[in-house]
Short mmCIF file of C-alpha atoms in Angstrom, two decimals:
data_model
loop_
_atom_site.label_atom_id
_atom_site.label_comp_id
_atom_site.label_asym_id
_atom_site.label_seq_id
_atom_site.Cartn_x
_atom_site.Cartn_y
_atom_site.Cartn_z
CA UNK R 5 36.58 66.93 51.87
CA UNK R 6 37.80 63.32 52.02
CA UNK R 7 36.53 62.36 55.46
CA UNK R 8 33.06 63.71 54.70
CA UNK R 9 32.72 61.09 51.98
CA UNK R 10 33.60 58.25 54.37
CA UNK R 11 30.00 57.32 55.15
CA UNK R 12 29.07 57.44 51.48
CA UNK R 13 32.07 55.30 50.56
CA UNK R 14 31.23 52.68 53.17
CA UNK R 15 27.61 52.59 52.02
CA UNK R 16 28.70 52.12 48.40
CA UNK R 17 31.11 49.37 49.43
CA UNK R 18 28.26 47.48 51.09
CA UNK R 19 26.12 47.90 47.97
CA UNK R 20 28.92 46.48 45.82
CA UNK R 21 29.31 43.55 48.23
CA UNK R 22 25.57 42.92 47.81
CA UNK R 23 25.92 43.05 44.01
CA UNK R 24 29.09 41.00 43.59
CA UNK R 25 29.14 38.82 46.73
CA UNK R 26 26.58 36.30 45.43
CA UNK R 27 28.58 35.88 42.21
CA UNK R 28 31.72 35.26 44.24
CA UNK R 29 29.92 32.74 46.46
CA UNK R 30 28.59 30.82 43.44
CA UNK R 31 32.13 30.73 42.02
CA UNK R 32 33.61 29.33 45.23
CA UNK R 33 30.93 26.66 45.63
CA UNK R 34 31.60 25.37 42.09
CA UNK R 35 34.77 23.70 43.45
CA UNK R 36 32.85 21.67 46.06
CA UNK R 37 33.96 18.00 45.96
CA UNK R 38 30.72 16.66 47.54
CA UNK R 39 27.36 16.21 45.86
CA UNK R 40 25.53 18.95 47.74
CA UNK R 41 26.08 22.67 47.22
CA UNK R 42 27.63 24.21 50.31
CA UNK R 43 29.30 27.40 51.32
CA UNK R 44 32.11 27.26 52.21
CA UNK R 45 33.00 24.14 50.17
CA UNK R 46 34.64 21.20 51.95
CA UNK R 47 37.56 20.90 49.60
CA UNK R 48 38.68 21.53 46.08
CA UNK R 49 37.59 19.56 43.06
CA UNK R 50 36.92 20.08 39.39
CA UNK R 51 34.50 17.16 39.11
CA UNK R 52 31.47 19.39 38.50
CA UNK R 53 33.27 21.07 35.64
CA UNK R 54 33.79 17.62 34.15
CA UNK R 55 30.13 16.90 34.80
CA UNK R 56 29.10 19.78 32.51
CA UNK R 57 30.51 17.87 29.58
CA UNK R 58 29.07 14.52 30.64
CA UNK R 59 25.45 15.19 31.56
CA UNK R 60 22.38 17.25 31.12
CA UNK R 61 22.70 18.24 27.47
CA UNK R 62 24.53 21.42 28.44
CA UNK R 63 26.95 21.26 25.53
CA UNK R 64 24.20 20.64 22.99
CA UNK R 65 22.02 23.50 24.29
CA UNK R 66 25.09 25.74 24.49
CA UNK R 67 25.64 25.11 20.77
CA UNK R 68 21.98 25.88 20.02
CA UNK R 69 22.21 29.08 22.06
CA UNK R 70 25.31 30.19 20.18
CA UNK R 71 23.80 29.41 16.76
CA UNK R 72 20.50 31.16 17.57
CA UNK R 73 22.25 34.23 18.99
CA UNK R 74 24.67 34.54 16.07
CA UNK R 75 22.13 33.92 13.29
CA UNK R 76 19.58 36.17 15.00
CA UNK R 77 22.26 38.82 15.34
CA UNK R 78 23.03 38.64 11.64
CA UNK R 79 19.33 38.89 10.78
CA UNK R 80 18.88 41.82 13.18
CA UNK R 81 21.83 43.58 11.53
CA UNK R 82 20.40 43.08 8.04
CA UNK R 83 17.05 44.50 9.17
CA UNK R 84 18.44 47.00 11.65
CA UNK R 85 21.29 48.79 9.88
CA UNK R 86 19.14 50.25 7.06
CA UNK R 87 16.47 51.18 9.61
CA UNK R 88 18.98 52.84 11.96
CA UNK R 89 20.46 54.73 9.01
CA UNK R 90 17.04 55.97 7.81
CA UNK R 91 15.93 56.92 11.33
CA UNK R 92 19.04 58.90 12.21
CA UNK R 93 19.77 60.42 8.77
CA UNK R 94 16.41 61.61 7.43
CA UNK R 95 13.26 63.39 8.51
CA UNK R 96 10.09 61.98 7.08
CA UNK R 97 6.41 61.53 7.75
CA UNK R 98 5.62 58.98 10.45
CA UNK R 99 9.21 58.93 11.74
CA UNK R 100 8.39 59.02 15.45
CA UNK R 101 5.82 56.25 15.05
CA UNK R 102 8.24 54.03 13.12
CA UNK R 103 10.95 54.79 15.68
CA UNK R 104 8.57 53.71 18.45
CA UNK R 105 7.70 50.48 16.62
CA UNK R 106 11.35 49.59 16.06
CA UNK R 107 12.23 50.15 19.73
CA UNK R 108 8.99 48.62 21.09
CA UNK R 109 10.30 45.06 21.66
CA UNK R 110 12.02 46.33 24.82
CA UNK R 111 8.72 47.72 26.08
CA UNK R 112 6.64 44.57 25.58
CA UNK R 113 7.04 42.28 28.61
CA UNK R 114 9.30 39.41 27.52
CA UNK R 115 6.99 36.72 28.84
CA UNK R 116 4.07 38.23 26.89
CA UNK R 117 6.15 38.35 23.71
CA UNK R 118 7.22 34.74 24.26
CA UNK R 119 3.63 33.58 24.73
CA UNK R 120 2.27 35.40 21.66
CA UNK R 121 5.19 34.11 19.54
CA UNK R 122 4.48 30.55 20.63
CA UNK R 123 0.78 31.00 19.99
CA UNK R 124 1.10 32.47 16.51
CA UNK R 125 4.47 31.46 15.05
CA UNK R 126 4.38 27.86 16.18
CA UNK R 127 0.67 27.08 16.41
CA UNK R 128 -1.00 29.39 13.85
CA UNK R 129 1.77 29.98 11.28
CA UNK R 130 3.02 26.38 11.83
CA UNK R 131 6.69 27.38 11.75
CA UNK R 132 9.28 24.89 13.02
CA UNK R 133 10.42 25.45 16.60
CA UNK R 134 13.97 26.39 15.55
CA UNK R 135 12.67 29.12 13.27
CA UNK R 136 10.34 30.44 15.97
CA UNK R 137 13.25 30.61 18.40
CA UNK R 138 15.40 32.42 15.82
CA UNK R 139 12.66 34.96 14.99
CA UNK R 140 11.98 35.63 18.67
CA UNK R 141 15.65 36.28 19.37
CA UNK R 142 15.93 38.52 16.30
CA UNK R 143 13.00 40.61 17.58
CA UNK R 144 14.56 41.19 21.00
CA UNK R 145 17.96 42.04 19.50
CA UNK R 146 16.62 44.59 16.99
CA UNK R 147 16.13 47.51 19.44
CA UNK R 148 19.67 47.11 20.80
CA UNK R 149 21.15 46.95 17.29
CA UNK R 150 19.18 50.00 16.16
CA UNK R 151 19.84 52.07 19.26
CA UNK R 152 23.59 51.51 19.41
CA UNK R 153 24.10 51.96 15.66
CA UNK R 154 21.86 55.06 15.55
CA UNK R 155 23.84 56.63 18.37
CA UNK R 156 27.04 55.81 16.51
CA UNK R 157 25.59 57.39 13.33
CA UNK R 158 24.56 60.50 15.25
CA UNK R 159 28.24 61.36 15.76
CA UNK R 160 29.09 60.59 12.10
CA UNK R 161 29.62 63.66 9.92
CA UNK R 162 27.26 63.19 6.99
CA UNK R 163 29.17 65.89 5.06
CA UNK R 164 31.68 63.11 4.31
CA UNK R 165 28.89 61.11 2.70
CA UNK R 166 27.79 64.17 0.71
CA UNK R 167 31.36 64.62 -0.49
CA UNK R 168 31.58 61.03 -1.74
CA UNK R 169 28.23 61.41 -3.50
CA UNK R 170 29.17 64.68 -5.18
CA UNK R 171 32.39 63.06 -6.39
CA UNK R 172 30.31 60.54 -8.24
CA UNK R 173 30.21 57.48 -5.97
CA UNK R 174 26.79 55.85 -6.09
CA UNK R 175 24.45 55.75 -3.10
CA UNK R 176 25.05 52.09 -2.38
CA UNK R 177 28.80 52.29 -2.91
CA UNK R 178 29.01 55.37 -0.67
CA UNK R 179 27.12 53.56 2.06
CA UNK R 180 29.32 50.47 1.99
CA UNK R 181 32.66 52.22 1.43
CA UNK R 182 32.22 55.46 3.37
CA UNK R 183 29.44 55.27 5.94
CA UNK R 184 29.76 51.66 7.09
CA UNK R 185 33.54 51.69 7.74
CA UNK R 186 33.07 54.82 9.83
CA UNK R 187 30.55 53.23 12.17
CA UNK R 188 32.40 49.90 12.33
CA UNK R 189 33.03 50.09 16.07
CA UNK R 190 29.40 51.01 16.76
CA UNK R 191 28.25 47.97 14.82
CA UNK R 192 30.65 45.68 16.67
CA UNK R 193 29.50 47.02 20.04
CA UNK R 194 25.86 46.60 18.97
CA UNK R 195 26.56 43.00 18.00
CA UNK R 196 28.16 42.19 21.38
CA UNK R 197 25.46 43.88 23.46
CA UNK R 198 22.68 42.23 21.45
CA UNK R 199 24.48 38.87 21.70
CA UNK R 200 24.49 39.01 25.52
CA UNK R 201 20.83 40.04 25.52
CA UNK R 202 19.91 37.06 23.36
CA UNK R 203 22.29 34.54 24.91
CA UNK R 204 20.93 35.18 28.43
CA UNK R 205 17.29 35.31 27.34
CA UNK R 206 14.80 33.14 29.21
CA UNK R 207 11.42 34.78 28.58
CA UNK R 208 11.23 33.98 24.84
CA UNK R 209 13.12 30.68 24.84
CA UNK R 210 11.05 29.18 27.65
CA UNK R 211 8.09 29.01 25.23
CA UNK R 212 10.18 27.70 22.36
CA UNK R 213 11.41 24.38 23.67
CA UNK R 214 10.49 21.08 22.13
CA UNK R 215 12.02 17.76 21.30
CA UNK R 216 15.72 18.42 20.75
CA UNK R 217 15.27 22.20 20.90
CA UNK R 218 16.28 24.16 23.99
CA UNK R 219 18.74 26.89 24.92
CA UNK R 220 21.38 26.81 27.64
CA UNK R 221 19.51 29.10 30.10
CA UNK R 222 16.38 26.94 29.78
CA UNK R 223 18.42 23.77 30.24
CA UNK R 224 19.95 25.31 33.38
CA UNK R 225 16.52 26.31 34.66
CA UNK R 226 15.19 22.78 34.17
CA UNK R 227 18.27 21.29 35.81
CA UNK R 228 17.96 23.54 38.88
CA UNK R 229 14.35 22.48 39.35
CA UNK R 230 15.46 18.85 39.63
CA UNK R 231 18.98 18.78 41.05
CA UNK R 232 20.81 20.92 43.55
CA UNK R 233 24.39 19.88 42.86
CA UNK R 234 27.28 22.24 41.98
CA UNK R 235 27.07 21.64 38.20
CA UNK R 236 25.09 24.86 37.68
CA UNK R 237 27.64 26.74 39.80
CA UNK R 238 30.41 25.47 37.51
CA UNK R 239 28.52 26.53 34.38
CA UNK R 240 27.87 29.90 36.03
CA UNK R 241 31.60 30.44 36.44
CA UNK R 242 32.22 29.70 32.76
CA UNK R 243 29.38 32.04 31.74
CA UNK R 244 30.75 34.82 33.95
CA UNK R 245 34.16 34.43 32.31
CA UNK R 246 32.44 34.78 28.92
CA UNK R 247 30.51 37.85 30.10
CA UNK R 248 33.69 39.40 31.46
CA UNK R 249 35.52 38.86 28.16
CA UNK R 250 32.69 40.34 26.10
CA UNK R 251 32.46 43.34 28.44
CA UNK R 252 36.16 43.89 28.06
CA UNK R 253 35.76 43.97 24.27
CA UNK R 254 32.74 46.32 24.46
CA UNK R 255 34.77 48.64 26.69
CA UNK R 256 37.76 48.54 24.31
CA UNK R 257 35.65 49.09 21.20
CA UNK R 258 33.56 51.94 22.55
CA UNK R 259 36.34 53.50 24.59
CA UNK R 260 34.31 53.14 27.76
CA UNK R 261 31.03 51.78 28.97
CA UNK R 262 29.20 55.06 28.41
CA UNK R 263 26.54 53.38 26.25
CA UNK R 264 25.07 51.91 29.40
CA UNK R 265 24.75 55.19 31.28
CA UNK R 266 23.27 57.13 28.35
CA UNK R 267 20.38 54.96 27.35
CA UNK I 21 17.55 60.68 -2.64
CA UNK I 22 13.88 60.37 -3.45
CA UNK I 23 11.62 60.74 -0.47
CA UNK I 24 10.02 57.34 -0.86
CA UNK I 25 13.44 55.67 -0.75
CA UNK I 26 13.62 56.19 3.01
CA UNK I 27 10.63 53.94 3.46
CA UNK I 28 12.32 51.18 1.46
CA UNK I 29 15.13 51.17 4.05
CA UNK I 30 12.61 50.72 6.84
CA UNK I 31 10.36 48.25 5.05
CA UNK I 32 12.16 44.92 5.75
CA UNK I 33 12.38 45.55 9.49
CA UNK I 34 8.85 46.91 9.59
CA UNK I 35 7.35 43.91 7.79
CA UNK I 36 9.32 41.56 10.05
CA UNK I 37 8.11 43.22 13.26
CA UNK I 38 4.55 43.62 11.96
CA UNK I 39 4.23 39.97 10.96
CA UNK I 40 5.95 38.40 13.94
CA UNK I 41 5.32 40.82 16.79
CA UNK I 42 2.62 43.46 16.21
CA UNK I 43 -0.01 41.22 14.59
CA UNK I 44 0.39 38.34 17.10
CA UNK I 45 0.12 40.77 20.02
CA UNK I 46 -2.87 42.67 18.59
CA UNK I 47 -4.65 39.41 17.79
CA UNK I 48 -3.87 38.02 21.25
CA UNK I 49 -5.32 41.10 22.93
CA UNK I 50 -8.27 41.08 20.52
CA UNK I 51 -9.01 37.43 21.26
CA UNK I 52 -9.64 38.24 24.93
CA UNK I 53 -12.71 40.28 23.99
CA UNK I 54 -14.34 37.53 21.95
CA UNK I 55 -16.03 34.39 23.24
CA UNK I 56 -18.41 32.29 21.16
CA UNK I 57 -18.28 34.87 18.40
CA UNK I 58 -19.61 37.69 20.56
CA UNK I 59 -17.97 40.68 22.23
CA UNK I 60 -17.37 40.11 25.91
CA UNK I 61 -15.56 41.48 28.93
CA UNK I 62 -16.08 38.27 30.88
CA UNK I 63 -12.40 37.35 30.87
CA UNK I 64 -11.50 40.56 32.66
CA UNK I 65 -14.55 40.61 34.94
CA UNK I 66 -13.74 37.06 35.97
CA UNK I 67 -10.07 37.95 36.55
CA UNK I 68 -10.78 40.97 38.71
CA UNK I 69 -13.42 39.15 40.77
CA UNK I 70 -11.37 36.06 41.54
CA UNK I 71 -9.59 36.52 44.90
CA UNK I 72 -6.82 34.08 43.87
CA UNK I 73 -5.98 36.11 40.73
CA UNK I 74 -6.23 39.39 42.63
CA UNK I 75 -3.85 38.11 45.26
CA UNK I 76 -1.29 37.23 42.59
CA UNK I 77 -1.64 40.70 41.07
CA UNK I 78 -1.37 42.32 44.50
CA UNK I 79 1.72 40.28 45.44
CA UNK I 80 3.35 41.25 42.14
CA UNK I 81 2.62 44.94 42.71
CA UNK I 82 3.85 44.80 46.32
CA UNK I 83 7.06 43.04 45.35
CA UNK I 84 7.64 45.54 42.51
CA UNK I 85 6.98 48.62 44.65
CA UNK I 86 9.27 47.44 47.44
CA UNK I 87 11.98 46.43 44.96
CA UNK I 88 11.82 49.85 43.28
CA UNK I 89 12.01 51.72 46.61
CA UNK I 90 14.93 49.61 47.83
CA UNK I 91 16.72 50.19 44.52
CA UNK I 92 16.27 53.97 44.91
CA UNK I 93 17.52 53.92 48.51
CA UNK I 94 20.55 51.74 47.70
CA UNK I 95 21.18 53.13 44.24
CA UNK I 96 21.12 56.89 44.78
CA UNK I 97 24.00 57.19 47.28
CA UNK I 98 26.05 54.62 45.35
CA UNK I 99 25.49 56.40 42.03
CA UNK I 100 26.35 59.72 43.67
CA UNK I 101 29.56 58.23 45.05
CA UNK I 102 30.51 56.77 41.65
CA UNK I 103 29.75 60.01 39.81
CA UNK I 104 32.12 61.98 42.09
CA UNK I 105 35.12 59.77 41.26
CA UNK I 106 37.86 60.59 38.78
CA UNK I 107 37.25 59.09 35.29
CA UNK I 108 39.49 56.03 35.71
CA UNK I 109 38.05 55.04 39.07
CA UNK I 110 34.55 55.79 37.82
CA UNK I 111 35.08 53.48 34.84
CA UNK I 112 36.13 50.60 37.09
CA UNK I 113 33.21 51.08 39.48
CA UNK I 114 30.76 51.33 36.58
CA UNK I 115 32.16 48.14 35.06
CA UNK I 116 31.66 46.39 38.42
CA UNK I 117 28.04 47.61 38.50
CA UNK I 118 27.38 46.61 34.87
CA UNK I 119 28.97 43.14 35.15
CA UNK I 120 26.10 41.59 37.15
CA UNK I 121 23.63 43.22 34.75
CA UNK I 122 25.12 41.31 31.84
CA UNK I 123 25.34 38.04 33.77
CA UNK I 124 22.60 35.49 33.13
CA UNK I 125 19.53 36.01 35.38
CA UNK I 126 19.50 32.24 35.91
CA UNK I 127 23.00 32.45 37.41
CA UNK I 128 22.09 35.40 39.59
CA UNK I 129 18.87 33.88 40.92
CA UNK I 130 20.64 30.58 41.51
CA UNK I 131 23.26 32.33 43.63
CA UNK I 132 20.48 33.50 45.95
CA UNK I 133 19.18 29.94 46.26
CA UNK I 134 22.59 29.05 47.72
CA UNK I 135 22.47 31.99 50.10
CA UNK I 136 18.83 31.93 51.23
CA UNK I 137 18.02 28.21 51.29
CA UNK I 138 17.22 26.24 54.46
CA UNK I 139 20.79 24.91 54.41
CA UNK I 140 22.03 28.11 52.83
CA UNK I 141 24.70 30.53 53.87
CA UNK I 142 22.48 32.79 55.99
CA UNK I 143 20.69 29.99 57.84
CA UNK I 144 23.95 28.12 58.49
CA UNK I 145 25.51 31.28 59.87
CA UNK I 146 22.53 32.08 62.10
CA UNK I 147 22.23 28.52 63.42
CA UNK I 148 26.01 28.31 63.85
CA UNK I 149 26.02 31.48 65.92
CA UNK I 150 23.21 30.08 68.02
CA UNK I 151 20.89 32.95 67.15
CA UNK I 152 18.14 30.62 65.94
CA UNK I 153 17.33 26.94 66.55
CA UNK I 154 15.47 26.20 63.34
CA UNK I 155 16.47 27.48 59.92
CA UNK I 156 14.32 30.38 58.69
CA UNK I 157 12.12 30.01 55.63
CA UNK I 158 13.44 32.80 53.45
CA UNK I 159 13.70 31.04 50.10
CA UNK I 160 10.38 30.61 48.27
CA UNK I 161 8.78 33.67 49.90
CA UNK I 162 7.97 37.16 48.53
CA UNK I 163 10.98 38.41 50.51
CA UNK I 164 13.28 36.14 48.52
CA UNK I 165 11.78 37.49 45.30
CA UNK I 166 12.37 41.06 46.46
CA UNK I 167 16.00 40.33 47.31
CA UNK I 168 16.56 38.57 43.98
CA UNK I 169 14.85 41.30 41.97
CA UNK I 170 16.73 44.06 43.80
CA UNK I 171 19.94 42.25 42.95
CA UNK I 172 18.78 41.91 39.34
CA UNK I 173 17.73 45.53 38.78
CA UNK I 174 19.86 47.66 41.13
CA UNK I 175 22.57 48.04 38.44
CA UNK I 176 19.97 49.57 36.09
CA UNK I 177 19.09 52.15 38.74
CA UNK I 178 22.75 52.92 39.43
CA UNK I 179 23.74 53.44 35.80
CA UNK I 180 20.63 55.54 35.04
CA UNK I 181 21.51 57.80 37.98
CA UNK I 182 25.23 57.98 37.19
CA UNK I 183 24.19 59.14 33.70
CA UNK I 184 22.53 62.27 35.08
CA UNK I 185 24.63 62.83 38.21
CA UNK I 186 27.95 62.95 36.36
CA UNK I 187 26.65 65.85 34.26
CA UNK I 188 25.88 68.03 37.27
CA UNK I 189 28.42 70.80 37.52
CA UNK I 190 30.29 70.63 40.85
CA UNK I 191 30.52 74.44 40.79
CA UNK I 192 26.75 74.62 41.21
CA UNK I 193 27.10 72.85 44.56
CA UNK I 194 30.01 75.05 45.61
CA UNK I 195 28.06 78.15 44.61
CA UNK I 196 25.06 77.05 46.67
CA UNK I 197 27.29 76.38 49.67
CA UNK I 198 29.19 79.65 49.35
CA UNK I 199 25.83 81.43 49.36
CA UNK I 200 25.15 79.84 52.75
CA UNK I 201 23.31 76.61 51.96
CA UNK I 202 24.28 73.67 54.12
CA UNK I 203 25.61 70.55 52.39
CA UNK I 204 22.27 68.87 52.86
CA UNK I 205 20.27 71.84 51.57
CA UNK I 206 22.57 72.19 48.59
CA UNK I 207 22.08 68.51 47.83
CA UNK I 208 18.31 68.68 48.26
CA UNK I 209 17.80 71.89 46.30
CA UNK I 210 20.47 71.54 43.62
CA UNK I 211 21.62 67.96 43.04
CA UNK I 212 18.36 66.14 43.66
CA UNK I 213 16.13 68.14 41.24
CA UNK I 214 18.73 67.75 38.49
CA UNK I 215 18.85 64.01 39.10
CA UNK I 216 15.09 63.50 38.86
CA UNK I 217 15.00 62.55 35.15
CA UNK I 218 17.54 59.76 35.75
CA UNK I 219 15.69 58.71 38.89
CA UNK I 220 12.41 58.42 36.98
CA UNK I 221 14.00 56.44 34.13
CA UNK I 222 15.70 54.14 36.64
CA UNK I 223 12.47 53.70 38.60
CA UNK I 224 10.50 52.85 35.45
CA UNK I 225 13.11 50.28 34.38
CA UNK I 226 13.18 48.66 37.82
CA UNK I 227 9.41 48.77 38.41
CA UNK I 228 8.39 47.47 34.98
CA UNK I 229 11.24 44.95 35.07
CA UNK I 230 10.12 43.58 38.45
CA UNK I 231 6.47 43.57 37.41
CA UNK I 232 7.14 41.41 34.37
CA UNK I 233 10.15 39.35 35.55
CA UNK I 234 9.88 35.61 35.07
CA UNK I 235 13.16 33.87 35.91
CA UNK I 236 13.73 35.26 39.42
CA UNK I 237 10.19 34.62 40.75
CA UNK I 238 10.20 31.20 39.09
CA UNK I 239 13.39 30.20 40.93
CA UNK I 240 13.05 32.09 44.22
CA UNK I 241 9.26 32.33 44.61
CA UNK I 242 8.48 28.63 44.94
CA UNK I 243 4.72 28.13 44.88
CA UNK I 244 4.19 31.86 45.32
CA UNK I 245 3.02 33.10 41.89
CA UNK I 246 3.49 36.49 40.28
CA UNK I 247 1.73 37.53 37.06
CA UNK I 248 4.60 36.45 34.78
CA UNK I 249 4.88 32.96 36.29
CA UNK I 250 1.05 32.76 36.40
CA UNK I 251 0.92 33.53 32.67
CA UNK I 252 3.50 30.83 31.96
CA UNK I 253 1.67 28.30 34.13
CA UNK I 254 -1.62 28.90 32.31
CA UNK I 255 -0.04 28.87 28.87
CA UNK I 256 2.21 25.85 29.23
CA UNK I 257 1.07 23.72 32.18
CA UNK I 258 -2.69 24.25 32.34
CA UNK I 259 -3.15 24.99 28.63
CA UNK I 260 -5.69 27.71 29.42
CA UNK I 261 -4.74 30.01 26.56
CA UNK I 262 -7.73 32.28 27.03
CA UNK I 263 -6.74 33.12 30.60
CA UNK I 264 -3.09 33.41 29.52
CA UNK I 265 -4.13 35.93 26.85
CA UNK I 266 -6.12 37.95 29.40
CA UNK I 267 -3.06 38.04 31.68
CA UNK I 268 -0.89 39.06 28.71
CA UNK I 269 -3.27 41.93 27.87
CA UNK I 270 -3.31 43.07 31.51
CA UNK I 271 0.50 43.00 31.66
CA UNK I 272 0.78 45.09 28.49
CA UNK I 273 -1.83 47.56 29.79
CA UNK I 274 -0.03 47.96 33.14
CA UNK I 275 3.35 48.40 31.42
CA UNK I 276 2.07 51.07 29.04
CA UNK I 277 0.23 52.93 31.82
CA UNK I 278 3.31 52.93 34.09
CA UNK I 279 5.65 54.05 31.30
CA UNK I 280 3.15 56.72 30.13
CA UNK I 281 2.59 58.15 33.63
CA UNK I 282 6.29 58.12 34.49
CA UNK I 283 7.15 59.84 31.18
CA UNK I 284 4.67 62.59 31.97
CA UNK I 285 6.06 62.88 35.52
CA UNK I 286 9.60 63.14 34.17
CA UNK I 287 8.51 66.00 31.90
CA UNK I 288 6.77 68.00 34.64
CA UNK I 289 9.50 67.38 37.20
CA UNK I 290 12.38 68.15 34.88
CA UNK I 291 13.73 71.53 36.05
CA UNK I 292 14.92 72.29 32.54
CA UNK I 293 11.27 72.14 31.46
#
């Protein structure tokens, strides 16, 4: 059997080189000592890593990105957990429609959502830019929060909840002391997946920049349009390390990366 | 629990999405049909008559179709290979496929600027080998967009396909072969039909993703516009919000049509009915 798979294996290897090669190349070029991005680099230097901290507002926008992603995540959890619970626990009139509405932010093209948010939240509703950015990020995180938590609830045995209720625990107490602890890992995974989705977002944030307000991806985009030095490569390496760490946690929490193949 | 209580659980999220997403989008689409207080289709008629707009739409569709096809051709064998591996190996390969998916699209598009640029990796190699005298213009062309988008969305195709392929019972293949089917026939008649639902989901994700992508065309397309970058340009640089709204409505319409048609296709093609 083995030799018959040789062609397939070679093909897959080439596909993986295509997928990962560019990320490897960007990592190597981040150590370039000169001012122009080259592959292969002409030496080894960490000056562009130092440059991240010195120029371009990368640190400030990184902080904004983190705050927006974390606050938006919290907001999406507050809105999403009750919704996920209702949608996976009960049957009721209009369920499929409500389900469709809650998952619809993934279906609306991001750039369209960004434009309409800018047009209405900032211009019509007159909300401050920070708030618009936060609301936009909450909207795009909601479907991920709801989907991951609902799938975690679908494997929860609701007989346990019934038992707690019949023993006299109130509805609210049962939810917080019985249901929630049981889907803890699902919630954590939802938070991490939604965080990456928000942290990497360009389509919404690109419409929500103003004086003093911008996210890291937008700052990088603006920088690339003006400079072609290895600073962005250095930031890319740091971001990939962050992604790798978060993926490791998602894998540990969920006992595999099956969420991604069963969407 | 009282029946109405369920709705209270859904209310906060519903109000949030209605106020900040549904109403703005409905009003944006609605605004395209009104000019000077009268109903009009002028925005759309103008769009579909203007050769410059049509060319942008056509380029976007071409880039998306090619990207989707390339993702199928590259993704299917790779997903099949991954799905045949033992769990531990499969987990590692899947993680390697998912990693780029979770990496910032800015980072991924930027990496292709290093590779495809006039002084990039490919041109340096080709000039160095004496194969060409002048560097090729690859960056800032539709081809660069296709390469970047394939790189962006191939993982989605692979994981959608692994999801269905790993559930196909190997005994089915063995049974087909023991009944005299060749390996190829067994694959075509047994594996492929069972993989169709995953293939359709993957194709929808890649096609709609490419059709509406902003970052990759913005970085790799140069002056070559696609509908997403055209929308942004009109909204933010030219301040033509009416045209931007028309483009937004067209993008939503195309997305919903594609998803609707593909859903129907997935239902009719699904061998399980």
